Amino acid sequence: QVQLVESGGGLVQAGGSLRLSCAASGLTFSNCNMGWFRQAPGKEREFVAAIRWSGSTTYYADSVKGRFTISRDSAKNTVYLQMNSLKPDDTAVYYCAAVTFKPMANLRKGSDYDYWGQGTQVTVSS
């Protein structure tokens, strides 16, 4: 019943921007911590960004700090990932994930999440 649907991926040239959206349904969005992960061909899934249920605390991978911004809109049950200054190394399938708030949850760890979207492809050309 829980569904996370990503959108906004596509092809962009290096230096460009994209904004990914993740629309959540079937859960109490305001009680969920949300995260973005990505997986490039031949590589392991890696953490990108996360945001606490309150929206007051965010986390970023070192590789995207200063370029990506995660945010959420409770009225729309949606979490966003604004990606600026994109590089070819950002090319990957990006996944949205959700977990009901738990104080011990490590939001940088994919296995701590309960729900995942289908993914959206981001391709950055050089």
PDB file of C-alpha atoms in Angstrom:
ATOM      1  CA  GLN A   1       0.000   0.000   0.000  1.00  0.00           C
ATOM      2  CA  VAL A   2       2.918   2.316   0.649  1.00  0.00           C
ATOM      3  CA  GLN A   3       4.164   3.844  -2.560  1.00  0.00           C
ATOM      4  CA  LEU A   4       7.045   6.160  -3.343  1.00  0.00           C
ATOM      5  CA  VAL A   5       7.152   7.546  -6.869  1.00  0.00           C
ATOM      6  CA  GLU A   6      10.207   9.416  -8.117  1.00  0.00           C
ATOM      7  CA  SER A   7      10.188  11.837 -11.001  1.00  0.00           C
ATOM      8  CA  GLY A   8      12.383  14.517 -12.506  1.00  0.00           C
ATOM      9  CA  GLY A   9      15.280  12.462 -13.785  1.00  0.00           C
ATOM     10  CA  GLY A  10      16.684  12.873 -17.250  1.00  0.00           C
ATOM     11  CA  LEU A  11      19.672  13.811 -19.343  1.00  0.00           C
ATOM     12  CA  VAL A  12      21.583  16.969 -18.535  1.00  0.00           C
ATOM     13  CA  GLN A  13      24.961  18.397 -19.470  1.00  0.00           C
ATOM     14  CA  ALA A  14      27.712  18.849 -16.923  1.00  0.00           C
ATOM     15  CA  GLY A  15      27.150  21.971 -14.865  1.00  0.00           C
ATOM     16  CA  GLY A  16      23.397  21.795 -15.240  1.00  0.00           C
ATOM     17  CA  SER A  17      20.662  21.202 -12.697  1.00  0.00           C
ATOM     18  CA  LEU A  18      17.807  18.826 -12.033  1.00  0.00           C
ATOM     19  CA  ARG A  19      15.212  18.578  -9.306  1.00  0.00           C
ATOM     20  CA  LEU A  20      14.013  15.142  -8.312  1.00  0.00           C
ATOM     21  CA  SER A  21      10.665  14.648  -6.612  1.00  0.00           C
ATOM     22  CA  CYS A  22       9.393  11.749  -4.537  1.00  0.00           C
ATOM     23  CA  ALA A  23       5.663  11.598  -3.899  1.00  0.00           C
ATOM     24  CA  ALA A  24       4.663   9.406  -0.964  1.00  0.00           C
ATOM     25  CA  SER A  25       1.325   7.733  -0.342  1.00  0.00           C
ATOM     26  CA  GLY A  26      -0.011   5.111   2.037  1.00  0.00           C
ATOM     27  CA  LEU A  27       1.949   6.323   5.041  1.00  0.00           C
ATOM     28  CA  THR A  28       1.971   9.154   7.527  1.00  0.00           C
ATOM     29  CA  PHE A  29       4.469  11.340   5.779  1.00  0.00           C
ATOM     30  CA  SER A  30       5.009  13.687   8.700  1.00  0.00           C
ATOM     31  CA  ASN A  31       6.250  10.767  10.819  1.00  0.00           C
ATOM     32  CA  CYS A  32       8.764   9.524   8.260  1.00  0.00           C
ATOM     33  CA  ASN A  33      12.428  10.165   7.771  1.00  0.00           C
ATOM     34  CA  MET A  34      13.263  10.354   4.087  1.00  0.00           C
ATOM     35  CA  GLY A  35      16.394   9.681   2.114  1.00  0.00           C
ATOM     36  CA  TRP A  36      17.879   9.635  -1.356  1.00  0.00           C
ATOM     37  CA  PHE A  37      20.298   6.973  -2.553  1.00  0.00           C
ATOM     38  CA  ARG A  38      21.884   6.308  -5.903  1.00  0.00           C
ATOM     39  CA  GLN A  39      23.460   3.427  -7.737  1.00  0.00           C
ATOM     40  CA  ALA A  40      25.765   3.747 -10.715  1.00  0.00           C
ATOM     41  CA  PRO A  41      26.521   0.869 -13.081  1.00  0.00           C
ATOM     42  CA  GLY A  42      28.930  -1.591 -11.508  1.00  0.00           C
ATOM     43  CA  LYS A  43      28.901   0.185  -8.154  1.00  0.00           C
ATOM     44  CA  GLU A  44      27.238  -0.335  -4.811  1.00  0.00           C
ATOM     45  CA  ARG A  45      24.246   1.684  -3.748  1.00  0.00           C
ATOM     46  CA  GLU A  46      25.400   4.799  -1.934  1.00  0.00           C
ATOM     47  CA  PHE A  47      23.841   7.343   0.345  1.00  0.00           C
ATOM     48  CA  VAL A  48      23.161  10.791  -1.099  1.00  0.00           C
ATOM     49  CA  ALA A  49      21.025  12.815   1.317  1.00  0.00           C
ATOM     50  CA  ALA A  50      18.446  12.454   4.079  1.00  0.00           C
ATOM     51  CA  ILE A  51      16.043  14.610   6.039  1.00  0.00           C
ATOM     52  CA  ARG A  52      14.437  14.040   9.426  1.00  0.00           C
ATOM     53  CA  TRP A  53      10.671  13.976   9.871  1.00  0.00           C
ATOM     54  CA  SER A  54      10.757  17.473  11.337  1.00  0.00           C
ATOM     55  CA  GLY A  55      12.653  18.840   8.355  1.00  0.00           C
ATOM     56  CA  SER A  56      15.069  20.574  10.694  1.00  0.00           C
ATOM     57  CA  THR A  57      17.987  18.173  10.269  1.00  0.00           C
ATOM     58  CA  THR A  58      19.593  17.127   7.000  1.00  0.00           C
ATOM     59  CA  TYR A  59      22.482  14.875   6.050  1.00  0.00           C
ATOM     60  CA  TYR A  60      24.608  14.751   2.909  1.00  0.00           C
ATOM     61  CA  ALA A  61      27.275  12.584   1.431  1.00  0.00           C
ATOM     62  CA  ASP A  62      30.602  14.379   1.141  1.00  0.00           C
ATOM     63  CA  SER A  63      30.487  14.001  -2.628  1.00  0.00           C
ATOM     64  CA  VAL A  64      27.356  16.164  -2.946  1.00  0.00           C
ATOM     65  CA  LYS A  65      27.755  18.709  -0.159  1.00  0.00           C
ATOM     66  CA  GLY A  66      27.333  22.225  -1.442  1.00  0.00           C
ATOM     67  CA  ARG A  67      25.707  21.028  -4.662  1.00  0.00           C
ATOM     68  CA  PHE A  68      22.600  19.078  -3.613  1.00  0.00           C
ATOM     69  CA  THR A  69      19.786  20.154  -1.311  1.00  0.00           C
ATOM     70  CA  ILE A  70      17.125  17.905   0.181  1.00  0.00           C
ATOM     71  CA  SER A  71      13.806  19.344   1.319  1.00  0.00           C
ATOM     72  CA  ARG A  72      10.260  18.246   2.033  1.00  0.00           C
ATOM     73  CA  ASP A  73       6.773  19.647   1.651  1.00  0.00           C
ATOM     74  CA  SER A  74       4.343  18.084   4.107  1.00  0.00           C
ATOM     75  CA  ALA A  75       1.303  19.569   2.371  1.00  0.00           C
ATOM     76  CA  LYS A  76       2.242  17.689  -0.805  1.00  0.00           C
ATOM     77  CA  ASN A  77       3.655  14.554   0.858  1.00  0.00           C
ATOM     78  CA  THR A  78       6.727  15.082  -1.263  1.00  0.00           C
ATOM     79  CA  VAL A  79      10.468  15.140  -0.741  1.00  0.00           C
ATOM     80  CA  TYR A  80      12.783  16.863  -3.202  1.00  0.00           C
ATOM     81  CA  LEU A  81      16.404  16.659  -4.205  1.00  0.00           C
ATOM     82  CA  GLN A  82      17.689  19.777  -5.898  1.00  0.00           C
ATOM     83  CA  MET A  83      20.870  18.924  -7.781  1.00  0.00           C
ATOM     84  CA  ASN A  84      23.098  21.724  -9.031  1.00  0.00           C
ATOM     85  CA  SER A  85      26.507  21.782 -10.694  1.00  0.00           C
ATOM     86  CA  LEU A  86      26.004  18.242 -11.891  1.00  0.00           C
ATOM     87  CA  LYS A  87      29.011  16.167 -12.875  1.00  0.00           C
ATOM     88  CA  PRO A  88      29.304  12.990 -14.947  1.00  0.00           C
ATOM     89  CA  ASP A  89      30.092  11.129 -11.717  1.00  0.00           C
ATOM     90  CA  ASP A  90      26.545  11.914 -10.582  1.00  0.00           C
ATOM     91  CA  THR A  91      25.164   9.630 -13.281  1.00  0.00           C
ATOM     92  CA  ALA A  92      23.126   6.922 -11.558  1.00  0.00           C
ATOM     93  CA  VAL A  93      19.678   5.637 -10.800  1.00  0.00           C
ATOM     94  CA  TYR A  94      18.356   7.681  -7.895  1.00  0.00           C
ATOM     95  CA  TYR A  95      16.062   6.072  -5.335  1.00  0.00           C
ATOM     96  CA  CYS A  96      13.796   7.619  -2.752  1.00  0.00           C
ATOM     97  CA  ALA A  97      13.422   5.807   0.572  1.00  0.00           C
ATOM     98  CA  ALA A  98      11.331   6.210   3.717  1.00  0.00           C
ATOM     99  CA  VAL A  99      11.370   4.953   7.288  1.00  0.00           C
ATOM    100  CA  THR A 100       9.119   5.648  10.240  1.00  0.00           C
ATOM    101  CA  PHE A 101      10.971   7.800  12.710  1.00  0.00           C
ATOM    102  CA  LYS A 102      13.140   5.863  15.122  1.00  0.00           C
ATOM    103  CA  PRO A 103      15.809   7.559  17.228  1.00  0.00           C
ATOM    104  CA  MET A 104      18.343   4.823  16.465  1.00  0.00           C
ATOM    105  CA  ALA A 105      17.878   4.823  12.713  1.00  0.00           C
ATOM    106  CA  ASN A 106      21.029   5.548  10.737  1.00  0.00           C
ATOM    107  CA  LEU A 107      19.752   7.537   7.789  1.00  0.00           C
ATOM    108  CA  ARG A 108      22.994   7.000   5.901  1.00  0.00           C
ATOM    109  CA  LYS A 109      22.396   3.240   5.914  1.00  0.00           C
ATOM    110  CA  GLY A 110      20.094   1.900   3.241  1.00  0.00           C
ATOM    111  CA  SER A 111      19.150  -1.205   5.192  1.00  0.00           C
ATOM    112  CA  ASP A 112      17.520   0.950   7.870  1.00  0.00           C
ATOM    113  CA  TYR A 113      14.824   2.112   5.453  1.00  0.00           C
ATOM    114  CA  ASP A 114      11.483   0.357   5.104  1.00  0.00           C
ATOM    115  CA  TYR A 115      10.207   1.552   1.736  1.00  0.00           C
ATOM    116  CA  TRP A 116      11.783   2.320  -1.623  1.00  0.00           C
ATOM    117  CA  GLY A 117      10.707   3.909  -4.848  1.00  0.00           C
ATOM    118  CA  GLN A 118      11.279   2.481  -8.303  1.00  0.00           C
ATOM    119  CA  GLY A 119      14.138   4.824  -9.109  1.00  0.00           C
ATOM    120  CA  THR A 120      14.691   7.517 -11.705  1.00  0.00           C
ATOM    121  CA  GLN A 121      17.623   7.719 -14.100  1.00  0.00           C
ATOM    122  CA  VAL A 122      19.928  10.721 -14.008  1.00  0.00           C
ATOM    123  CA  THR A 123      22.499  10.964 -16.776  1.00  0.00           C
ATOM    124  CA  VAL A 124      25.062  13.756 -16.862  1.00  0.00           C
ATOM    125  CA  SER A 125      27.000  14.133 -20.075  1.00  0.00           C
ATOM    126  CA  SER A 126      30.464  15.643 -20.383  1.00  0.00           C
TER     127      SER A 126
END
